[in-house]
Amino acid sequence: VGAEKLNESISYSKTGLEYFNKGDYQNASIEFEKAAEANPLDYAHLENAATANYMIGNLEKAEEQIDVVINDLNPLNGKCEYIKALIYIKMGDPIGACPYLATARDSGFSQAAGPDRVHVSDAFRNRVNVLSTQSSHEQLHAGCRLYRDDGFEALLIRVES
């Protein structure tokens, strides 16, 4: 990537960030994609494009973009795995998200790390369903966030058989 393309990608990325911060995720995704095209070696452009596409519900495209980051660019910082987990959750597959959340947490990405101790208020506890121990619970990981269809969230602390 030459200096011209590098500067071009920085300009697109800056414009994309301005759109993103204003909540214009559609135009943000376009600018981040242009930045990634100008400088395909900077994984942040594709992470940002995937996040913007996630925000507008373009989940298939977001997943394709974040897969390039995970499989080809592999920054080893946990953020791309966290984004992939969010995409899985929004697609209705919170169990599929668990390994990505675990990788993000283990990579030190702070947003994926659950607290050491969790207090669940009675009001919240009444809205969370208990997982059946009849299911394939051995695939769940401690610290995994679980979601109901109505969007309520719970943090898996441990699974008992």
Short mmCIF file of N, CA and C in Angstrom, two decimals:
data_model
loop_
_atom_site.label_atom_id
_atom_site.label_comp_id
_atom_site.label_asym_id
_atom_site.label_seq_id
_atom_site.Cartn_x
_atom_site.Cartn_y
_atom_site.Cartn_z
N VAL A 1 0.86 -1.18 0.00
CA VAL A 1 0.00 0.00 0.00
C VAL A 1 0.90 1.24 0.00
N GLY A 2 0.72 2.07 -0.99
CA GLY A 2 1.53 3.28 -1.07
C GLY A 2 0.97 4.40 -0.23
N ALA A 3 1.71 5.50 -0.17
CA ALA A 3 1.31 6.65 0.65
C ALA A 3 -0.03 7.22 0.20
N GLU A 4 -0.26 7.25 -1.11
CA GLU A 4 -1.51 7.80 -1.62
C GLU A 4 -2.72 6.98 -1.16
N LYS A 5 -2.63 5.67 -1.27
CA LYS A 5 -3.73 4.78 -0.84
C LYS A 5 -3.90 4.82 0.68
N LEU A 6 -2.80 4.92 1.38
CA LEU A 6 -2.86 5.01 2.84
C LEU A 6 -3.62 6.28 3.25
N ASN A 7 -3.27 7.40 2.65
CA ASN A 7 -3.95 8.67 2.96
C ASN A 7 -5.42 8.62 2.55
N GLU A 8 -5.69 7.98 1.43
CA GLU A 8 -7.07 7.81 0.97
C GLU A 8 -7.88 7.01 1.99
N SER A 9 -7.29 5.92 2.48
CA SER A 9 -8.00 5.08 3.45
C SER A 9 -8.25 5.83 4.75
N ILE A 10 -7.30 6.64 5.17
CA ILE A 10 -7.47 7.44 6.39
C ILE A 10 -8.60 8.43 6.22
N SER A 11 -8.69 9.05 5.05
CA SER A 11 -9.75 10.01 4.78
C SER A 11 -11.12 9.34 4.79
N TYR A 12 -11.23 8.18 4.10
CA TYR A 12 -12.50 7.44 4.10
C TYR A 12 -12.88 7.00 5.51
N SER A 13 -11.91 6.53 6.26
CA SER A 13 -12.16 6.06 7.61
C SER A 13 -12.64 7.20 8.51
N LYS A 14 -12.01 8.36 8.38
CA LYS A 14 -12.41 9.52 9.17
C LYS A 14 -13.85 9.92 8.85
N THR A 15 -14.19 9.94 7.57
CA THR A 15 -15.56 10.27 7.16
C THR A 15 -16.54 9.21 7.68
N GLY A 16 -16.14 7.95 7.59
CA GLY A 16 -16.97 6.86 8.10
C GLY A 16 -17.23 7.01 9.59
N LEU A 17 -16.21 7.38 10.34
CA LEU A 17 -16.37 7.57 11.78
C LEU A 17 -17.32 8.73 12.08
N GLU A 18 -17.23 9.79 11.29
CA GLU A 18 -18.16 10.91 11.47
C GLU A 18 -19.60 10.46 11.25
N TYR A 19 -19.83 9.71 10.18
CA TYR A 19 -21.18 9.18 9.92
C TYR A 19 -21.62 8.26 11.06
N PHE A 20 -20.72 7.39 11.48
CA PHE A 20 -21.05 6.42 12.54
C PHE A 20 -21.46 7.15 13.82
N ASN A 21 -20.69 8.14 14.20
CA ASN A 21 -20.98 8.88 15.43
C ASN A 21 -22.28 9.66 15.35
N LYS A 22 -22.75 9.96 14.15
CA LYS A 22 -24.04 10.63 13.96
C LYS A 22 -25.19 9.63 13.86
N GLY A 23 -24.86 8.34 13.87
CA GLY A 23 -25.89 7.31 13.76
C GLY A 23 -26.26 6.98 12.33
N ASP A 24 -25.51 7.48 11.36
CA ASP A 24 -25.75 7.18 9.95
C ASP A 24 -24.89 5.98 9.56
N TYR A 25 -25.34 4.80 9.98
CA TYR A 25 -24.56 3.59 9.81
C TYR A 25 -24.48 3.14 8.35
N GLN A 26 -25.49 3.47 7.57
CA GLN A 26 -25.47 3.11 6.15
C GLN A 26 -24.29 3.78 5.45
N ASN A 27 -24.20 5.11 5.58
CA ASN A 27 -23.09 5.82 4.95
C ASN A 27 -21.76 5.50 5.61
N ALA A 28 -21.78 5.23 6.90
CA ALA A 28 -20.55 4.82 7.58
C ALA A 28 -20.01 3.53 6.97
N SER A 29 -20.89 2.56 6.74
CA SER A 29 -20.44 1.29 6.16
C SER A 29 -19.82 1.50 4.79
N ILE A 30 -20.40 2.38 3.99
CA ILE A 30 -19.87 2.66 2.65
C ILE A 30 -18.46 3.24 2.75
N GLU A 31 -18.28 4.20 3.65
CA GLU A 31 -16.96 4.83 3.80
C GLU A 31 -15.91 3.87 4.34
N PHE A 32 -16.30 3.05 5.33
CA PHE A 32 -15.36 2.07 5.88
C PHE A 32 -14.97 1.02 4.83
N GLU A 33 -15.94 0.65 3.98
CA GLU A 33 -15.64 -0.30 2.91
C GLU A 33 -14.68 0.31 1.90
N LYS A 34 -14.85 1.59 1.59
CA LYS A 34 -13.90 2.28 0.71
C LYS A 34 -12.51 2.32 1.35
N ALA A 35 -12.47 2.56 2.65
CA ALA A 35 -11.18 2.58 3.36
C ALA A 35 -10.50 1.22 3.29
N ALA A 36 -11.29 0.16 3.45
CA ALA A 36 -10.74 -1.20 3.39
C ALA A 36 -10.26 -1.53 1.99
N GLU A 37 -10.94 -1.03 0.99
CA GLU A 37 -10.51 -1.26 -0.39
C GLU A 37 -9.19 -0.53 -0.67
N ALA A 38 -9.07 0.69 -0.15
CA ALA A 38 -7.85 1.47 -0.36
C ALA A 38 -6.67 0.88 0.40
N ASN A 39 -6.93 0.34 1.59
CA ASN A 39 -5.86 -0.25 2.41
C ASN A 39 -6.36 -1.56 3.02
N PRO A 40 -6.27 -2.64 2.26
CA PRO A 40 -6.79 -3.93 2.74
C PRO A 40 -5.95 -4.55 3.86
N LEU A 41 -4.83 -3.96 4.20
CA LEU A 41 -3.97 -4.51 5.26
C LEU A 41 -4.37 -4.02 6.65
N ASP A 42 -5.20 -2.98 6.72
CA ASP A 42 -5.63 -2.44 8.02
C ASP A 42 -6.97 -3.07 8.41
N TYR A 43 -6.91 -4.03 9.33
CA TYR A 43 -8.10 -4.77 9.73
C TYR A 43 -9.18 -3.89 10.34
N ALA A 44 -8.82 -2.75 10.92
CA ALA A 44 -9.80 -1.88 11.59
C ALA A 44 -10.87 -1.39 10.63
N HIS A 45 -10.51 -1.20 9.36
CA HIS A 45 -11.50 -0.73 8.39
C HIS A 45 -12.61 -1.76 8.21
N LEU A 46 -12.23 -3.05 8.12
CA LEU A 46 -13.26 -4.09 7.97
C LEU A 46 -14.02 -4.32 9.27
N GLU A 47 -13.35 -4.21 10.41
CA GLU A 47 -14.07 -4.30 11.70
C GLU A 47 -15.13 -3.22 11.77
N ASN A 48 -14.75 -2.00 11.39
CA ASN A 48 -15.69 -0.88 11.43
C ASN A 48 -16.82 -1.06 10.43
N ALA A 49 -16.50 -1.54 9.24
CA ALA A 49 -17.54 -1.81 8.23
C ALA A 49 -18.50 -2.87 8.74
N ALA A 50 -17.96 -3.93 9.33
CA ALA A 50 -18.80 -5.00 9.87
C ALA A 50 -19.70 -4.47 10.99
N THR A 51 -19.16 -3.62 11.84
CA THR A 51 -19.95 -3.05 12.93
C THR A 51 -21.07 -2.17 12.38
N ALA A 52 -20.76 -1.35 11.39
CA ALA A 52 -21.79 -0.49 10.79
C ALA A 52 -22.86 -1.34 10.11
N ASN A 53 -22.46 -2.37 9.40
CA ASN A 53 -23.44 -3.26 8.76
C ASN A 53 -24.28 -4.00 9.80
N TYR A 54 -23.66 -4.38 10.90
CA TYR A 54 -24.40 -4.98 12.02
C TYR A 54 -25.47 -4.02 12.53
N MET A 55 -25.11 -2.76 12.66
CA MET A 55 -26.03 -1.76 13.20
C MET A 55 -27.24 -1.54 12.30
N ILE A 56 -27.09 -1.72 10.98
CA ILE A 56 -28.23 -1.53 10.08
C ILE A 56 -28.93 -2.85 9.76
N GLY A 57 -28.48 -3.92 10.41
CA GLY A 57 -29.14 -5.21 10.22
C GLY A 57 -28.69 -5.98 9.01
N ASN A 58 -27.62 -5.56 8.37
CA ASN A 58 -27.07 -6.26 7.23
C ASN A 58 -26.10 -7.32 7.76
N LEU A 59 -26.67 -8.34 8.40
CA LEU A 59 -25.88 -9.29 9.18
C LEU A 59 -25.02 -10.21 8.33
N GLU A 60 -25.53 -10.62 7.17
CA GLU A 60 -24.74 -11.51 6.33
C GLU A 60 -23.46 -10.81 5.85
N LYS A 61 -23.61 -9.56 5.43
CA LYS A 61 -22.44 -8.80 4.98
C LYS A 61 -21.49 -8.55 6.15
N ALA A 62 -22.05 -8.21 7.31
CA ALA A 62 -21.22 -7.99 8.50
C ALA A 62 -20.43 -9.26 8.84
N GLU A 63 -21.08 -10.40 8.74
CA GLU A 63 -20.40 -11.66 9.04
C GLU A 63 -19.29 -11.94 8.03
N GLU A 64 -19.56 -11.69 6.75
CA GLU A 64 -18.53 -11.89 5.72
C GLU A 64 -17.31 -11.01 6.01
N GLN A 65 -17.57 -9.76 6.37
CA GLN A 65 -16.47 -8.83 6.62
C GLN A 65 -15.66 -9.23 7.85
N ILE A 66 -16.34 -9.59 8.92
CA ILE A 66 -15.61 -9.93 10.14
C ILE A 66 -14.88 -11.27 9.98
N ASP A 67 -15.41 -12.16 9.12
CA ASP A 67 -14.71 -13.41 8.86
C ASP A 67 -13.37 -13.16 8.17
N VAL A 68 -13.32 -12.16 7.29
CA VAL A 68 -12.04 -11.82 6.64
C VAL A 68 -11.04 -11.37 7.71
N VAL A 69 -11.51 -10.57 8.66
CA VAL A 69 -10.62 -10.10 9.73
C VAL A 69 -10.13 -11.29 10.55
N ILE A 70 -11.04 -12.15 10.96
CA ILE A 70 -10.67 -13.30 11.81
C ILE A 70 -9.77 -14.28 11.07
N ASN A 71 -10.14 -14.63 9.84
CA ASN A 71 -9.45 -15.71 9.13
C ASN A 71 -8.22 -15.27 8.36
N ASP A 72 -8.21 -14.03 7.86
CA ASP A 72 -7.10 -13.60 7.00
C ASP A 72 -6.16 -12.61 7.67
N LEU A 73 -6.70 -11.71 8.48
CA LEU A 73 -5.88 -10.66 9.07
C LEU A 73 -5.51 -10.94 10.52
N ASN A 74 -6.36 -11.65 11.23
CA ASN A 74 -6.12 -12.19 12.57
C ASN A 74 -5.33 -11.26 13.49
N PRO A 75 -5.94 -10.17 13.95
CA PRO A 75 -5.21 -9.22 14.80
C PRO A 75 -4.93 -9.69 16.23
N LEU A 76 -5.57 -10.79 16.67
CA LEU A 76 -5.32 -11.37 17.99
C LEU A 76 -5.61 -10.42 19.15
N ASN A 77 -6.62 -9.56 18.99
CA ASN A 77 -6.97 -8.64 20.08
C ASN A 77 -8.33 -8.93 20.70
N GLY A 78 -9.07 -9.87 20.15
CA GLY A 78 -10.36 -10.26 20.71
C GLY A 78 -11.54 -9.45 20.21
N LYS A 79 -11.29 -8.29 19.65
CA LYS A 79 -12.40 -7.43 19.22
C LYS A 79 -13.18 -8.05 18.06
N CYS A 80 -12.48 -8.61 17.09
CA CYS A 80 -13.19 -9.18 15.93
C CYS A 80 -14.04 -10.38 16.35
N GLU A 81 -13.54 -11.17 17.29
CA GLU A 81 -14.34 -12.30 17.79
C GLU A 81 -15.56 -11.79 18.55
N TYR A 82 -15.40 -10.70 19.27
CA TYR A 82 -16.53 -10.10 19.98
C TYR A 82 -17.60 -9.62 18.99
N ILE A 83 -17.17 -8.98 17.92
CA ILE A 83 -18.11 -8.52 16.89
C ILE A 83 -18.82 -9.72 16.26
N LYS A 84 -18.07 -10.77 15.97
CA LYS A 84 -18.68 -11.98 15.40
C LYS A 84 -19.72 -12.56 16.36
N ALA A 85 -19.43 -12.56 17.65
CA ALA A 85 -20.38 -13.05 18.64
C ALA A 85 -21.65 -12.20 18.64
N LEU A 86 -21.51 -10.89 18.56
CA LEU A 86 -22.68 -10.01 18.52
C LEU A 86 -23.53 -10.30 17.29
N ILE A 87 -22.88 -10.56 16.17
CA ILE A 87 -23.60 -10.89 14.94
C ILE A 87 -24.38 -12.18 15.13
N TYR A 88 -23.74 -13.20 15.70
CA TYR A 88 -24.42 -14.48 15.95
C TYR A 88 -25.62 -14.28 16.86
N ILE A 89 -25.46 -13.49 17.90
CA ILE A 89 -26.55 -13.24 18.83
C ILE A 89 -27.72 -12.57 18.12
N LYS A 90 -27.41 -11.56 17.32
CA LYS A 90 -28.48 -10.85 16.60
C LYS A 90 -29.14 -11.74 15.55
N MET A 91 -28.39 -12.75 15.05
CA MET A 91 -28.95 -13.70 14.09
C MET A 91 -29.78 -14.78 14.78
N GLY A 92 -29.81 -14.73 16.11
CA GLY A 92 -30.61 -15.69 16.86
C GLY A 92 -29.85 -16.93 17.27
N ASP A 93 -28.53 -16.88 17.29
CA ASP A 93 -27.71 -18.03 17.66
C ASP A 93 -26.76 -17.69 18.81
N PRO A 94 -27.31 -17.48 20.03
CA PRO A 94 -26.45 -17.13 21.15
C PRO A 94 -25.49 -18.25 21.55
N ILE A 95 -25.87 -19.49 21.32
CA ILE A 95 -24.99 -20.60 21.65
C ILE A 95 -23.78 -20.60 20.71
N GLY A 96 -24.00 -20.32 19.43
CA GLY A 96 -22.90 -20.22 18.47
C GLY A 96 -21.95 -19.09 18.80
N ALA A 97 -22.47 -18.06 19.49
CA ALA A 97 -21.65 -16.91 19.87
C ALA A 97 -20.69 -17.23 21.01
N CYS A 98 -21.01 -18.22 21.81
CA CYS A 98 -20.23 -18.50 23.02
C CYS A 98 -18.73 -18.71 22.78
N PRO A 99 -18.32 -19.54 21.82
CA PRO A 99 -16.88 -19.72 21.63
C PRO A 99 -16.17 -18.42 21.23
N TYR A 100 -16.86 -17.57 20.47
CA TYR A 100 -16.26 -16.30 20.07
C TYR A 100 -16.15 -15.36 21.27
N LEU A 101 -17.16 -15.37 22.13
CA LEU A 101 -17.07 -14.56 23.35
C LEU A 101 -15.94 -15.05 24.25
N ALA A 102 -15.81 -16.37 24.33
CA ALA A 102 -14.74 -16.93 25.16
C ALA A 102 -13.36 -16.54 24.60
N THR A 103 -13.20 -16.60 23.28
CA THR A 103 -11.93 -16.20 22.66
C THR A 103 -11.66 -14.72 22.89
N ALA A 104 -12.71 -13.90 22.73
CA ALA A 104 -12.54 -12.45 22.95
C ALA A 104 -12.12 -12.18 24.39
N ARG A 105 -12.79 -12.85 25.33
CA ARG A 105 -12.44 -12.69 26.75
C ARG A 105 -11.02 -13.15 27.03
N ASP A 106 -10.66 -14.32 26.50
CA ASP A 106 -9.33 -14.88 26.73
C ASP A 106 -8.23 -14.05 26.06
N SER A 107 -8.61 -13.29 25.03
CA SER A 107 -7.65 -12.41 24.34
C SER A 107 -7.50 -11.08 25.05
N GLY A 108 -8.27 -10.89 26.12
CA GLY A 108 -8.16 -9.66 26.90
C GLY A 108 -9.04 -8.53 26.44
N PHE A 109 -10.02 -8.80 25.56
CA PHE A 109 -10.92 -7.74 25.12
C PHE A 109 -11.89 -7.46 26.26
N SER A 110 -11.79 -6.29 26.86
CA SER A 110 -12.47 -5.99 28.12
C SER A 110 -13.99 -6.05 28.02
N GLN A 111 -14.58 -5.72 26.87
CA GLN A 111 -16.04 -5.74 26.76
C GLN A 111 -16.59 -7.16 26.80
N ALA A 112 -15.76 -8.16 26.54
CA ALA A 112 -16.21 -9.54 26.55
C ALA A 112 -16.04 -10.20 27.90
N ALA A 113 -15.29 -9.58 28.79
CA ALA A 113 -15.02 -10.17 30.10
C ALA A 113 -16.19 -9.90 31.04
N GLY A 114 -16.71 -10.95 31.62
CA GLY A 114 -17.77 -10.81 32.60
C GLY A 114 -17.19 -10.50 33.95
N PRO A 115 -17.98 -9.96 34.84
CA PRO A 115 -17.49 -9.68 36.18
C PRO A 115 -17.21 -10.97 36.96
N ASP A 116 -16.33 -10.88 37.96
CA ASP A 116 -16.03 -12.05 38.77
C ASP A 116 -17.25 -12.52 39.55
N ARG A 117 -18.02 -11.57 40.04
CA ARG A 117 -19.22 -11.90 40.80
C ARG A 117 -20.39 -11.23 40.12
N VAL A 118 -21.48 -11.96 40.05
CA VAL A 118 -22.66 -11.41 39.39
C VAL A 118 -23.81 -11.41 40.38
N HIS A 119 -24.43 -10.27 40.54
CA HIS A 119 -25.64 -10.17 41.34
C HIS A 119 -26.79 -9.98 40.38
N VAL A 120 -27.75 -10.88 40.44
CA VAL A 120 -28.93 -10.78 39.60
C VAL A 120 -30.08 -10.33 40.47
N SER A 121 -30.63 -9.18 40.17
CA SER A 121 -31.75 -8.67 40.96
C SER A 121 -32.97 -9.57 40.79
N ASP A 122 -33.83 -9.58 41.79
CA ASP A 122 -35.04 -10.39 41.71
C ASP A 122 -35.89 -10.00 40.51
N ALA A 123 -35.95 -8.71 40.22
CA ALA A 123 -36.75 -8.24 39.09
C ALA A 123 -36.22 -8.83 37.78
N PHE A 124 -34.90 -8.88 37.64
CA PHE A 124 -34.32 -9.43 36.42
C PHE A 124 -34.44 -10.96 36.41
N ARG A 125 -34.20 -11.58 37.56
CA ARG A 125 -34.25 -13.04 37.65
C ARG A 125 -35.61 -13.58 37.22
N ASN A 126 -36.67 -12.84 37.52
CA ASN A 126 -38.01 -13.29 37.16
C ASN A 126 -38.24 -13.27 35.65
N ARG A 127 -37.38 -12.57 34.91
CA ARG A 127 -37.55 -12.48 33.46
C ARG A 127 -36.62 -13.40 32.70
N VAL A 128 -35.81 -14.20 33.39
CA VAL A 128 -34.83 -15.05 32.72
C VAL A 128 -35.27 -16.50 32.85
N ASN A 129 -35.29 -17.19 31.74
CA ASN A 129 -35.64 -18.61 31.76
C ASN A 129 -34.43 -19.43 32.18
N VAL A 130 -34.68 -20.54 32.85
CA VAL A 130 -33.61 -21.45 33.25
C VAL A 130 -33.32 -22.38 32.08
N LEU A 131 -32.05 -22.59 31.82
CA LEU A 131 -31.69 -23.52 30.75
C LEU A 131 -31.94 -24.94 31.21
N SER A 132 -32.43 -25.76 30.31
CA SER A 132 -32.65 -27.16 30.61
C SER A 132 -31.32 -27.90 30.67
N THR A 133 -31.16 -28.75 31.66
CA THR A 133 -29.95 -29.56 31.73
C THR A 133 -30.06 -30.75 30.78
N GLN A 134 -31.21 -30.89 30.12
CA GLN A 134 -31.38 -31.96 29.14
C GLN A 134 -30.71 -31.60 27.81
N SER A 135 -30.42 -30.32 27.61
CA SER A 135 -29.84 -29.89 26.33
C SER A 135 -28.34 -30.14 26.31
N SER A 136 -27.70 -29.69 25.25
CA SER A 136 -26.26 -29.92 25.11
C SER A 136 -25.50 -28.84 25.87
N HIS A 137 -25.68 -28.82 27.18
CA HIS A 137 -25.09 -27.79 28.02
C HIS A 137 -23.57 -27.86 28.08
N GLU A 138 -22.98 -28.97 27.69
CA GLU A 138 -21.53 -29.06 27.74
C GLU A 138 -20.86 -28.13 26.73
N GLN A 139 -21.62 -27.57 25.80
CA GLN A 139 -21.05 -26.65 24.83
C GLN A 139 -21.08 -25.20 25.30
N LEU A 140 -21.72 -24.95 26.44
CA LEU A 140 -21.80 -23.59 26.95
C LEU A 140 -20.57 -23.27 27.78
N HIS A 141 -20.16 -22.02 27.75
CA HIS A 141 -18.97 -21.59 28.47
C HIS A 141 -19.35 -20.60 29.55
N ALA A 142 -18.70 -20.70 30.71
CA ALA A 142 -18.93 -19.72 31.76
C ALA A 142 -18.57 -18.34 31.23
N GLY A 143 -19.38 -17.37 31.56
CA GLY A 143 -19.17 -16.02 31.09
C GLY A 143 -19.93 -15.71 29.82
N CYS A 144 -20.57 -16.70 29.24
CA CYS A 144 -21.32 -16.50 28.00
C CYS A 144 -22.62 -15.76 28.30
N ARG A 145 -22.92 -14.78 27.47
CA ARG A 145 -24.18 -14.06 27.62
C ARG A 145 -25.25 -14.82 26.85
N LEU A 146 -26.38 -15.00 27.47
CA LEU A 146 -27.51 -15.69 26.84
C LEU A 146 -28.65 -14.70 26.68
N TYR A 147 -29.40 -14.85 25.61
CA TYR A 147 -30.49 -13.93 25.33
C TYR A 147 -31.77 -14.70 25.07
N ARG A 148 -32.86 -14.13 25.55
CA ARG A 148 -34.18 -14.65 25.22
C ARG A 148 -34.64 -13.99 23.94
N ASP A 149 -35.75 -14.49 23.40
CA ASP A 149 -36.30 -13.90 22.18
C ASP A 149 -36.70 -12.45 22.37
N ASP A 150 -37.06 -12.06 23.59
CA ASP A 150 -37.48 -10.67 23.82
C ASP A 150 -36.30 -9.74 24.11
N GLY A 151 -35.07 -10.24 24.00
CA GLY A 151 -33.89 -9.40 24.12
C GLY A 151 -33.29 -9.33 25.50
N PHE A 152 -33.92 -9.91 26.50
CA PHE A 152 -33.33 -9.87 27.84
C PHE A 152 -32.07 -10.72 27.88
N GLU A 153 -31.14 -10.28 28.68
CA GLU A 153 -29.81 -10.88 28.71
C GLU A 153 -29.54 -11.51 30.07
N ALA A 154 -28.81 -12.62 30.06
CA ALA A 154 -28.35 -13.24 31.30
C ALA A 154 -26.91 -13.67 31.08
N LEU A 155 -26.15 -13.73 32.12
CA LEU A 155 -24.76 -14.16 32.05
C LEU A 155 -24.69 -15.57 32.63
N LEU A 156 -24.20 -16.52 31.86
CA LEU A 156 -24.07 -17.89 32.33
C LEU A 156 -22.91 -17.95 33.33
N ILE A 157 -23.21 -18.31 34.55
CA ILE A 157 -22.18 -18.39 35.57
C ILE A 157 -21.61 -19.80 35.64
N ARG A 158 -22.47 -20.80 35.66
CA ARG A 158 -22.01 -22.18 35.61
C ARG A 158 -23.18 -23.06 35.20
N VAL A 159 -22.86 -24.23 34.72
CA VAL A 159 -23.87 -25.19 34.31
C VAL A 159 -23.72 -26.39 35.19
N GLU A 160 -24.81 -26.80 35.80
CA GLU A 160 -24.79 -27.99 36.65
C GLU A 160 -25.51 -29.11 35.94
N SER A 161 -25.01 -30.30 36.09
CA SER A 161 -25.69 -31.44 35.48
C SER A 161 -26.48 -32.20 36.52
#
